[in-house]
Amino acid sequence: MDGTGWRPVKRTRTFEDVLAQIERRIAEDGLTVGDRLPAERHLAEQLGVSRSSVREAMRVLETLGVVSSQAGRGPDAGAVLTSRPDSALSDLLRLHLGLTGLEMREVIDTRHMIEQWAAAHAATRAATVSATVSAAGGAATTELAAALAGMDAAGSPEEFVEHDTAFHCAIADASGNRLVAAIMRSLRDSMRKYSVEAVRRLGDTSVLRADHVRILEAIDGGDPEEAARAVSEHLAHAYPTLFR
């Protein structure tokens, strides 16, 4: 690695290596939406690759919605970050799910497996955090509690599902696995209509609320087995016809 923080890339599949390095720098440098990447010429020089390789990588990032390329010179040169790579992945996965026409059972089965794992890992991390007296675990349960309060105050099934989605995505975030979090967001967004219909069918959401409280307490208490079990039983309550 040189003084700029960039590493010369391998000559094979050059544009993919450029992509990987750009994503690494976005994560390591804490770049956010609105920040500007180096100009194409500077990137090519720092990475030791051709400008065409950098251009190809930028086209991929622009297609994914990660950056917006614009012409300019000096401080106005370079692509502008429009979303984080993990956010773009969620959008791409959601589009794929929408186009493949998956059956509801397939989506719920996948969510069941992923969310049990996420809840168990979130609880394990919470137990570790409480032992080290860190603020990170507290932030996770704060997000869950805020989503729970939003569900309590919801005035419609649509509003309830909005906060329910935030609750379950917070579980995935608390697991510490960004890919799991991206997949969960995509799954929830792709099944939003079905989630609203499920809430309407239930009418009384008190059972779902009790489930959410149980999940929150299990994660906050650092009990991975109970957290996974609580998620499984919660999904059975929300989609009873799929768990017979």
mmCIF file of N, CA and C in Angstrom, residues 90-214:
data_model
loop_
_atom_site.group_PDB
_atom_site.id
_atom_site.type_symbol
_atom_site.label_atom_id
_atom_site.label_comp_id
_atom_site.label_asym_id
_atom_site.label_seq_id
_atom_site.Cartn_x
_atom_site.Cartn_y
_atom_site.Cartn_z
ATOM 1 N N SER A 90 -29.080 -4.104 -1.290
ATOM 2 C CA SER A 90 -30.468 -4.330 -0.885
ATOM 3 C C SER A 90 -31.415 -4.034 -2.033
ATOM 4 N N ASP A 91 -31.168 -2.934 -2.749
ATOM 5 C CA ASP A 91 -32.023 -2.564 -3.881
ATOM 6 C C ASP A 91 -31.945 -3.617 -4.979
ATOM 7 N N LEU A 92 -30.731 -4.101 -5.250
ATOM 8 C CA LEU A 92 -30.547 -5.096 -6.302
ATOM 9 C C LEU A 92 -31.232 -6.416 -5.940
ATOM 10 N N LEU A 93 -31.083 -6.838 -4.699
ATOM 11 C CA LEU A 93 -31.733 -8.068 -4.251
ATOM 12 C C LEU A 93 -33.250 -7.944 -4.298
ATOM 13 N N ARG A 94 -33.762 -6.782 -3.897
ATOM 14 C CA ARG A 94 -35.212 -6.574 -3.915
ATOM 15 C C ARG A 94 -35.753 -6.674 -5.335
ATOM 16 N N LEU A 95 -35.037 -6.067 -6.296
ATOM 17 C CA LEU A 95 -35.453 -6.145 -7.695
ATOM 18 C C LEU A 95 -35.437 -7.584 -8.172
ATOM 19 N N HIS A 96 -34.400 -8.338 -7.820
ATOM 20 C CA HIS A 96 -34.292 -9.736 -8.237
ATOM 21 C C HIS A 96 -35.451 -10.557 -7.667
ATOM 22 N N LEU A 97 -35.754 -10.337 -6.394
ATOM 23 C CA LEU A 97 -36.856 -11.067 -5.770
ATOM 24 C C LEU A 97 -38.179 -10.756 -6.458
ATOM 25 N N GLY A 98 -38.353 -9.485 -6.837
ATOM 26 C CA GLY A 98 -39.585 -9.093 -7.491
ATOM 27 C C GLY A 98 -39.735 -9.706 -8.874
ATOM 28 N N LEU A 99 -38.621 -9.924 -9.553
ATOM 29 C CA LEU A 99 -38.670 -10.441 -10.927
ATOM 30 C C LEU A 99 -38.753 -11.957 -10.988
ATOM 31 N N THR A 100 -38.307 -12.653 -9.950
ATOM 32 C CA THR A 100 -38.275 -14.115 -10.018
ATOM 33 C C THR A 100 -39.605 -14.755 -9.668
ATOM 34 N N GLY A 101 -40.548 -13.988 -9.130
ATOM 35 C CA GLY A 101 -41.863 -14.527 -8.827
ATOM 36 C C GLY A 101 -41.840 -15.650 -7.807
ATOM 37 N N LEU A 102 -41.078 -15.488 -6.743
ATOM 38 C CA LEU A 102 -41.003 -16.507 -5.697
ATOM 39 C C LEU A 102 -42.350 -16.662 -4.987
ATOM 40 N N GLU A 103 -42.631 -17.883 -4.565
ATOM 41 C CA GLU A 103 -43.840 -18.110 -3.785
ATOM 42 C C GLU A 103 -43.645 -17.600 -2.359
ATOM 43 N N MET A 104 -44.765 -17.263 -1.716
ATOM 44 C CA MET A 104 -44.707 -16.712 -0.377
ATOM 45 C C MET A 104 -44.028 -17.683 0.596
ATOM 46 N N ARG A 105 -44.293 -18.968 0.457
ATOM 47 C CA ARG A 105 -43.684 -19.949 1.345
ATOM 48 C C ARG A 105 -42.160 -19.919 1.224
ATOM 49 N N GLU A 106 -41.653 -19.757 0.005
ATOM 50 C CA GLU A 106 -40.205 -19.708 -0.194
ATOM 51 C C GLU A 106 -39.597 -18.506 0.525
ATOM 52 N N VAL A 107 -40.279 -17.370 0.437
ATOM 53 C CA VAL A 107 -39.780 -16.156 1.084
ATOM 54 C C VAL A 107 -39.812 -16.303 2.597
ATOM 55 N N ILE A 108 -40.923 -16.820 3.129
ATOM 56 C CA ILE A 108 -41.052 -16.965 4.587
ATOM 57 C C ILE A 108 -40.076 -18.014 5.112
ATOM 58 N N ASP A 109 -39.901 -19.112 4.381
ATOM 59 C CA ASP A 109 -38.931 -20.132 4.811
ATOM 60 C C ASP A 109 -37.524 -19.543 4.892
ATOM 61 N N THR A 110 -37.182 -18.744 3.887
ATOM 62 C CA THR A 110 -35.857 -18.109 3.881
ATOM 63 C C THR A 110 -35.730 -17.129 5.038
ATOM 64 N N ARG A 111 -36.766 -16.336 5.219
ATOM 65 C CA ARG A 111 -36.752 -15.380 6.332
ATOM 66 C C ARG A 111 -36.654 -16.114 7.667
ATOM 67 N N HIS A 112 -37.344 -17.226 7.797
ATOM 68 C CA HIS A 112 -37.327 -18.009 9.027
ATOM 69 C C HIS A 112 -35.903 -18.440 9.374
ATOM 70 N N MET A 113 -35.203 -18.984 8.367
ATOM 71 C CA MET A 113 -33.829 -19.436 8.605
ATOM 72 C C MET A 113 -32.900 -18.276 8.949
ATOM 73 N N ILE A 114 -32.996 -17.211 8.153
ATOM 74 C CA ILE A 114 -32.093 -16.072 8.341
ATOM 75 C C ILE A 114 -32.350 -15.386 9.666
ATOM 76 N N GLU A 115 -33.630 -15.175 9.989
ATOM 77 C CA GLU A 115 -33.924 -14.375 11.177
ATOM 78 C C GLU A 115 -33.655 -15.138 12.468
ATOM 79 N N GLN A 116 -33.838 -16.446 12.465
ATOM 80 C CA GLN A 116 -33.450 -17.217 13.647
ATOM 81 C C GLN A 116 -31.952 -17.060 13.902
ATOM 82 N N TRP A 117 -31.162 -17.190 12.838
ATOM 83 C CA TRP A 117 -29.705 -17.030 12.962
ATOM 84 C C TRP A 117 -29.365 -15.626 13.447
ATOM 85 N N ALA A 118 -30.008 -14.619 12.846
ATOM 86 C CA ALA A 118 -29.716 -13.228 13.199
ATOM 87 C C ALA A 118 -30.053 -12.941 14.658
ATOM 88 N N ALA A 119 -31.205 -13.417 15.103
ATOM 89 C CA ALA A 119 -31.622 -13.166 16.485
ATOM 90 C C ALA A 119 -30.669 -13.833 17.472
ATOM 91 N N ALA A 120 -30.273 -15.065 17.166
ATOM 92 C CA ALA A 120 -29.346 -15.778 18.045
ATOM 93 C C ALA A 120 -28.006 -15.052 18.126
ATOM 94 N N HIS A 121 -27.505 -14.593 16.980
ATOM 95 C CA HIS A 121 -26.222 -13.884 16.983
ATOM 96 C C HIS A 121 -26.338 -12.512 17.634
ATOM 97 N N ALA A 122 -27.484 -11.859 17.463
ATOM 98 C CA ALA A 122 -27.686 -10.567 18.123
ATOM 99 C C ALA A 122 -27.658 -10.747 19.634
ATOM 100 N N ALA A 123 -28.274 -11.824 20.126
ATOM 101 C CA ALA A 123 -28.280 -12.103 21.561
ATOM 102 C C ALA A 123 -26.878 -12.429 22.065
ATOM 103 N N THR A 124 -26.146 -13.206 21.280
ATOM 104 C CA THR A 124 -24.771 -13.541 21.658
ATOM 105 C C THR A 124 -23.909 -12.288 21.741
ATOM 106 N N ARG A 125 -24.072 -11.410 20.754
ATOM 107 C CA ARG A 125 -23.307 -10.152 20.772
ATOM 108 C C ARG A 125 -23.718 -9.284 21.954
ATOM 109 N N ALA A 126 -25.019 -9.276 22.266
ATOM 110 C CA ALA A 126 -25.498 -8.476 23.400
ATOM 111 C C ALA A 126 -24.889 -8.975 24.700
ATOM 112 N N ALA A 127 -24.761 -10.302 24.830
ATOM 113 C CA ALA A 127 -24.151 -10.869 26.033
ATOM 114 C C ALA A 127 -22.682 -10.472 26.130
ATOM 115 N N THR A 128 -21.990 -10.488 24.990
ATOM 116 C CA THR A 128 -20.586 -10.090 24.970
ATOM 117 C C THR A 128 -20.435 -8.616 25.299
ATOM 118 N N VAL A 129 -21.335 -7.814 24.734
ATOM 119 C CA VAL A 129 -21.302 -6.370 24.957
ATOM 120 C C VAL A 129 -21.530 -6.033 26.421
ATOM 121 N N SER A 130 -22.510 -6.704 27.041
ATOM 122 C CA SER A 130 -22.800 -6.415 28.444
ATOM 123 C C SER A 130 -21.606 -6.763 29.335
ATOM 124 N N ALA A 131 -20.847 -7.769 28.896
ATOM 125 C CA ALA A 131 -19.673 -8.163 29.680
ATOM 126 C C ALA A 131 -18.544 -7.152 29.555
ATOM 127 N N THR A 132 -18.498 -6.455 28.391
ATOM 128 C CA THR A 132 -17.428 -5.479 28.169
ATOM 129 C C THR A 132 -17.900 -4.046 28.392
ATOM 130 N N VAL A 133 -19.167 -3.885 28.760
ATOM 131 C CA VAL A 133 -19.764 -2.576 29.034
ATOM 132 C C VAL A 133 -19.552 -1.626 27.860
ATOM 133 N N SER A 134 -19.951 -2.079 26.653
ATOM 134 C CA SER A 134 -19.857 -1.248 25.453
ATOM 135 C C SER A 134 -21.209 -0.636 25.142
ATOM 136 N N ALA A 135 -21.215 0.455 24.381
ATOM 137 C CA ALA A 135 -22.472 1.126 24.042
ATOM 138 C C ALA A 135 -23.127 0.536 22.802
ATOM 139 N N ALA A 136 -22.403 -0.309 22.037
ATOM 140 C CA ALA A 136 -22.929 -0.802 20.767
ATOM 141 C C ALA A 136 -24.169 -1.654 20.954
ATOM 142 N N GLY A 137 -24.164 -2.558 21.918
ATOM 143 C CA GLY A 137 -25.311 -3.426 22.135
ATOM 144 C C GLY A 137 -26.522 -2.643 22.591
ATOM 145 N N GLY A 138 -26.295 -1.617 23.428
ATOM 146 C CA GLY A 138 -27.391 -0.781 23.888
ATOM 147 C C GLY A 138 -28.077 -0.086 22.739
ATOM 148 N N ALA A 139 -27.284 0.332 21.724
ATOM 149 C CA ALA A 139 -27.863 0.990 20.558
ATOM 150 C C ALA A 139 -28.788 0.043 19.803
ATOM 151 N N ALA A 140 -28.406 -1.245 19.720
ATOM 152 C CA ALA A 140 -29.221 -2.230 19.006
ATOM 153 C C ALA A 140 -30.571 -2.403 19.677
ATOM 154 N N THR A 141 -30.573 -2.584 21.002
ATOM 155 C CA THR A 141 -31.842 -2.777 21.694
ATOM 156 C C THR A 141 -32.652 -1.487 21.740
ATOM 157 N N THR A 142 -31.986 -0.338 21.682
ATOM 158 C CA THR A 142 -32.707 0.935 21.612
ATOM 159 C C THR A 142 -33.487 1.029 20.316
ATOM 160 N N GLU A 143 -32.885 0.585 19.217
ATOM 161 C CA GLU A 143 -33.588 0.593 17.926
ATOM 162 C C GLU A 143 -34.793 -0.349 17.963
ATOM 163 N N LEU A 144 -34.620 -1.505 18.572
ATOM 164 C CA LEU A 144 -35.725 -2.455 18.684
ATOM 165 C C LEU A 144 -36.853 -1.862 19.521
ATOM 166 N N ALA A 145 -36.503 -1.226 20.631
ATOM 167 C CA ALA A 145 -37.516 -0.629 21.504
ATOM 168 C C ALA A 145 -38.243 0.508 20.796
ATOM 169 N N ALA A 146 -37.521 1.308 20.018
ATOM 170 C CA ALA A 146 -38.141 2.410 19.282
ATOM 171 C C ALA A 146 -39.132 1.884 18.242
ATOM 172 N N ALA A 147 -38.754 0.805 17.559
ATOM 173 C CA ALA A 147 -39.651 0.206 16.573
ATOM 174 C C ALA A 147 -40.890 -0.371 17.254
ATOM 175 N N LEU A 148 -40.709 -0.957 18.426
ATOM 176 C CA LEU A 148 -41.828 -1.511 19.190
ATOM 177 C C LEU A 148 -42.793 -0.395 19.593
ATOM 178 N N ALA A 149 -42.248 0.743 20.033
ATOM 179 C CA ALA A 149 -43.093 1.887 20.394
ATOM 180 C C ALA A 149 -43.847 2.404 19.177
ATOM 181 N N GLY A 150 -43.192 2.381 18.014
ATOM 182 C CA GLY A 150 -43.859 2.804 16.791
ATOM 183 C C GLY A 150 -45.021 1.907 16.431
ATOM 184 N N MET A 151 -44.867 0.606 16.632
ATOM 185 C CA MET A 151 -45.973 -0.326 16.370
ATOM 186 C C MET A 151 -47.139 -0.066 17.324
ATOM 187 N N ASP A 152 -46.820 0.238 18.573
ATOM 188 C CA ASP A 152 -47.879 0.526 19.558
ATOM 189 C C ASP A 152 -48.694 1.749 19.163
ATOM 190 N N ALA A 153 -48.031 2.723 18.539
ATOM 191 C CA ALA A 153 -48.700 3.974 18.181
ATOM 192 C C ALA A 153 -49.291 3.955 16.773
ATOM 193 N N ALA A 154 -49.092 2.864 16.040
ATOM 194 C CA ALA A 154 -49.544 2.797 14.643
ATOM 195 C C ALA A 154 -51.057 2.937 14.540
ATOM 196 N N GLY A 155 -51.487 3.713 13.540
ATOM 197 C CA GLY A 155 -52.916 3.920 13.347
ATOM 198 C C GLY A 155 -53.489 3.143 12.185
ATOM 199 N N SER A 156 -52.673 2.352 11.504
ATOM 200 C CA SER A 156 -53.134 1.579 10.351
ATOM 201 C C SER A 156 -52.233 0.375 10.175
ATOM 202 N N PRO A 157 -52.707 -0.653 9.453
ATOM 203 C CA PRO A 157 -51.852 -1.814 9.181
ATOM 204 C C PRO A 157 -50.566 -1.419 8.449
ATOM 205 N N GLU A 158 -50.664 -0.463 7.524
ATOM 206 C CA GLU A 158 -49.483 -0.031 6.781
ATOM 207 C C GLU A 158 -48.434 0.575 7.716
ATOM 208 N N GLU A 159 -48.908 1.414 8.660
ATOM 209 C CA GLU A 159 -47.976 2.034 9.599
ATOM 210 C C GLU A 159 -47.388 0.989 10.545
ATOM 211 N N PHE A 160 -48.210 0.038 10.948
ATOM 212 C CA PHE A 160 -47.718 -1.037 11.807
ATOM 213 C C PHE A 160 -46.608 -1.813 11.109
ATOM 214 N N VAL A 161 -46.828 -2.161 9.848
ATOM 215 C CA VAL A 161 -45.843 -2.939 9.094
ATOM 216 C C VAL A 161 -44.557 -2.139 8.894
ATOM 217 N N GLU A 162 -44.671 -0.829 8.724
ATOM 218 C CA GLU A 162 -43.469 0.000 8.580
ATOM 219 C C GLU A 162 -42.556 -0.147 9.805
ATOM 220 N N HIS A 163 -43.156 -0.086 11.008
ATOM 221 C CA HIS A 163 -42.359 -0.201 12.227
ATOM 222 C C HIS A 163 -41.969 -1.660 12.499
ATOM 223 N N ASP A 164 -42.836 -2.587 12.090
ATOM 224 C CA ASP A 164 -42.502 -4.011 12.215
ATOM 225 C C ASP A 164 -41.278 -4.340 11.367
ATOM 226 N N THR A 165 -41.246 -3.790 10.161
ATOM 227 C CA THR A 165 -40.092 -3.987 9.285
ATOM 228 C C THR A 165 -38.832 -3.420 9.929
ATOM 229 N N ALA A 166 -38.942 -2.227 10.526
ATOM 230 C CA ALA A 166 -37.787 -1.618 11.204
ATOM 231 C C ALA A 166 -37.310 -2.504 12.345
ATOM 232 N N PHE A 167 -38.241 -3.126 13.062
ATOM 233 C CA PHE A 167 -37.894 -4.007 14.184
ATOM 234 C C PHE A 167 -37.083 -5.202 13.700
ATOM 235 N N HIS A 168 -37.577 -5.868 12.666
ATOM 236 C CA HIS A 168 -36.909 -7.086 12.193
ATOM 237 C C HIS A 168 -35.597 -6.774 11.467
ATOM 238 N N CYS A 169 -35.532 -5.626 10.796
ATOM 239 C CA CYS A 169 -34.261 -5.234 10.175
ATOM 240 C C CYS A 169 -33.236 -4.864 11.249
ATOM 241 N N ALA A 170 -33.708 -4.325 12.372
ATOM 242 C CA ALA A 170 -32.803 -4.008 13.484
ATOM 243 C C ALA A 170 -32.209 -5.278 14.080
ATOM 244 N N ILE A 171 -32.986 -6.358 14.089
ATOM 245 C CA ILE A 171 -32.454 -7.650 14.547
ATOM 246 C C ILE A 171 -31.302 -8.077 13.647
ATOM 247 N N ALA A 172 -31.520 -7.967 12.320
ATOM 248 C CA ALA A 172 -30.475 -8.345 11.361
ATOM 249 C C ALA A 172 -29.244 -7.458 11.534
ATOM 250 N N ASP A 173 -29.455 -6.165 11.729
ATOM 251 C CA ASP A 173 -28.324 -5.249 11.952
ATOM 252 C C ASP A 173 -27.547 -5.653 13.204
ATOM 253 N N ALA A 174 -28.297 -6.013 14.250
ATOM 254 C CA ALA A 174 -27.661 -6.358 15.527
ATOM 255 C C ALA A 174 -26.863 -7.646 15.450
ATOM 256 N N SER A 175 -27.107 -8.455 14.402
ATOM 257 C CA SER A 175 -26.338 -9.695 14.248
ATOM 258 C C SER A 175 -24.893 -9.399 13.879
ATOM 259 N N GLY A 176 -24.644 -8.216 13.327
ATOM 260 C CA GLY A 176 -23.290 -7.840 12.944
ATOM 261 C C GLY A 176 -22.875 -8.291 11.559
ATOM 262 N N ASN A 177 -23.799 -8.930 10.817
ATOM 263 C CA ASN A 177 -23.485 -9.417 9.469
ATOM 264 C C ASN A 177 -24.198 -8.522 8.453
ATOM 265 N N ARG A 178 -23.437 -7.740 7.700
ATOM 266 C CA ARG A 178 -24.035 -6.769 6.781
ATOM 267 C C ARG A 178 -24.782 -7.424 5.624
ATOM 268 N N LEU A 179 -24.306 -8.596 5.171
ATOM 269 C CA LEU A 179 -25.007 -9.272 4.083
ATOM 270 C C LEU A 179 -26.356 -9.788 4.559
ATOM 271 N N VAL A 180 -26.391 -10.341 5.762
ATOM 272 C CA VAL A 180 -27.670 -10.788 6.339
ATOM 273 C C VAL A 180 -28.625 -9.601 6.452
ATOM 274 N N ALA A 181 -28.108 -8.453 6.877
ATOM 275 C CA ALA A 181 -28.954 -7.260 7.013
ATOM 276 C C ALA A 181 -29.502 -6.821 5.655
ATOM 277 N N ALA A 182 -28.661 -6.864 4.616
ATOM 278 C CA ALA A 182 -29.104 -6.474 3.280
ATOM 279 C C ALA A 182 -30.165 -7.432 2.751
ATOM 280 N N ILE A 183 -29.959 -8.731 2.967
ATOM 281 C CA ILE A 183 -30.933 -9.723 2.510
ATOM 282 C C ILE A 183 -32.255 -9.546 3.245
ATOM 283 N N MET A 184 -32.192 -9.284 4.557
ATOM 284 C CA MET A 184 -33.423 -9.109 5.331
ATOM 285 C C MET A 184 -34.213 -7.902 4.827
ATOM 286 N N ARG A 185 -33.533 -6.797 4.550
ATOM 287 C CA ARG A 185 -34.226 -5.619 4.041
ATOM 288 C C ARG A 185 -34.899 -5.915 2.695
ATOM 289 N N SER A 186 -34.195 -6.649 1.855
ATOM 290 C CA SER A 186 -34.756 -6.996 0.550
ATOM 291 C C SER A 186 -35.976 -7.895 0.697
ATOM 292 N N LEU A 187 -35.893 -8.882 1.575
ATOM 293 C CA LEU A 187 -37.022 -9.786 1.804
ATOM 294 C C LEU A 187 -38.226 -9.021 2.339
ATOM 295 N N ARG A 188 -37.995 -8.162 3.316
ATOM 296 C CA ARG A 188 -39.102 -7.409 3.914
ATOM 297 C C ARG A 188 -39.724 -6.449 2.917
ATOM 298 N N ASP A 189 -38.899 -5.779 2.111
ATOM 299 C CA ASP A 189 -39.442 -4.850 1.122
ATOM 300 C C ASP A 189 -40.239 -5.585 0.057
ATOM 301 N N SER A 190 -39.773 -6.782 -0.335
ATOM 302 C CA SER A 190 -40.441 -7.530 -1.392
ATOM 303 C C SER A 190 -41.789 -8.099 -0.928
ATOM 304 N N MET A 191 -41.957 -8.274 0.390
ATOM 305 C CA MET A 191 -43.199 -8.881 0.893
ATOM 306 C C MET A 191 -44.042 -7.890 1.687
ATOM 307 N N ARG A 192 -43.806 -6.593 1.489
ATOM 308 C CA ARG A 192 -44.526 -5.582 2.262
ATOM 309 C C ARG A 192 -46.045 -5.723 2.102
ATOM 310 N N LYS A 193 -46.497 -5.930 0.869
ATOM 311 C CA LYS A 193 -47.939 -6.043 0.618
ATOM 312 C C LYS A 193 -48.529 -7.227 1.386
ATOM 313 N N TYR A 194 -47.815 -8.351 1.410
ATOM 314 C CA TYR A 194 -48.300 -9.541 2.099
ATOM 315 C C TYR A 194 -48.290 -9.342 3.615
ATOM 316 N N SER A 195 -47.323 -8.580 4.093
ATOM 317 C CA SER A 195 -47.255 -8.301 5.529
ATOM 318 C C SER A 195 -48.457 -7.474 5.966
ATOM 319 N N VAL A 196 -48.824 -6.483 5.158
ATOM 320 C CA VAL A 196 -49.998 -5.658 5.471
ATOM 321 C C VAL A 196 -51.252 -6.515 5.469
ATOM 322 N N GLU A 197 -51.368 -7.405 4.489
ATOM 323 C CA GLU A 197 -52.533 -8.298 4.419
ATOM 324 C C GLU A 197 -52.589 -9.215 5.636
ATOM 325 N N ALA A 198 -51.424 -9.692 6.094
ATOM 326 C CA ALA A 198 -51.385 -10.572 7.265
ATOM 327 C C ALA A 198 -51.856 -9.834 8.513
ATOM 328 N N VAL A 199 -51.459 -8.583 8.669
ATOM 329 C CA VAL A 199 -51.885 -7.778 9.829
ATOM 330 C C VAL A 199 -53.384 -7.534 9.765
ATOM 331 N N ARG A 200 -53.887 -7.249 8.567
ATOM 332 C CA ARG A 200 -55.337 -7.039 8.420
ATOM 333 C C ARG A 200 -56.107 -8.301 8.799
ATOM 334 N N ARG A 201 -55.610 -9.458 8.375
ATOM 335 C CA ARG A 201 -56.299 -10.717 8.686
ATOM 336 C C ARG A 201 -56.335 -10.960 10.191
ATOM 337 N N LEU A 202 -55.231 -10.665 10.852
ATOM 338 C CA LEU A 202 -55.162 -10.885 12.300
ATOM 339 C C LEU A 202 -56.069 -9.927 13.060
ATOM 340 N N GLY A 203 -56.131 -8.699 12.597
ATOM 341 C CA GLY A 203 -56.954 -7.703 13.286
ATOM 342 C C GLY A 203 -56.317 -7.259 14.596
ATOM 343 N N ASP A 204 -56.326 -8.127 15.565
ATOM 344 C CA ASP A 204 -55.721 -7.840 16.874
ATOM 345 C C ASP A 204 -54.234 -8.189 16.815
ATOM 346 N N THR A 205 -53.408 -7.190 17.039
ATOM 347 C CA THR A 205 -51.955 -7.398 16.946
ATOM 348 C C THR A 205 -51.308 -7.637 18.312
ATOM 349 N N SER A 206 -52.126 -7.905 19.327
ATOM 350 C CA SER A 206 -51.563 -8.078 20.679
ATOM 351 C C SER A 206 -50.632 -9.290 20.746
ATOM 352 N N VAL A 207 -50.960 -10.347 19.989
ATOM 353 C CA VAL A 207 -50.090 -11.537 19.983
ATOM 354 C C VAL A 207 -48.738 -11.194 19.369
ATOM 355 N N LEU A 208 -48.775 -10.433 18.271
ATOM 356 C CA LEU A 208 -47.527 -10.032 17.631
ATOM 357 C C LEU A 208 -46.716 -9.132 18.551
ATOM 358 N N ARG A 209 -47.405 -8.249 19.287
ATOM 359 C CA ARG A 209 -46.692 -7.367 20.206
ATOM 360 C C ARG A 209 -45.995 -8.175 21.297
ATOM 361 N N ALA A 210 -46.720 -9.155 21.839
ATOM 362 C CA ALA A 210 -46.124 -10.002 22.880
ATOM 363 C C ALA A 210 -44.905 -10.743 22.333
ATOM 364 N N ASP A 211 -45.000 -11.174 21.083
ATOM 365 C CA ASP A 211 -43.859 -11.836 20.445
ATOM 366 C C ASP A 211 -42.657 -10.897 20.347
ATOM 367 N N HIS A 212 -42.931 -9.670 19.943
ATOM 368 C CA HIS A 212 -41.845 -8.701 19.790
ATOM 369 C C HIS A 212 -41.173 -8.405 21.127
ATOM 370 N N VAL A 213 -41.974 -8.272 22.158
ATOM 371 C CA VAL A 213 -41.410 -8.031 23.492
ATOM 372 C C VAL A 213 -40.539 -9.207 23.906
ATOM 373 N N ARG A 214 -41.006 -10.414 23.629
ATOM 374 C CA ARG A 214 -40.250 -11.622 23.979
ATOM 375 C C ARG A 214 -38.922 -11.666 23.230
#
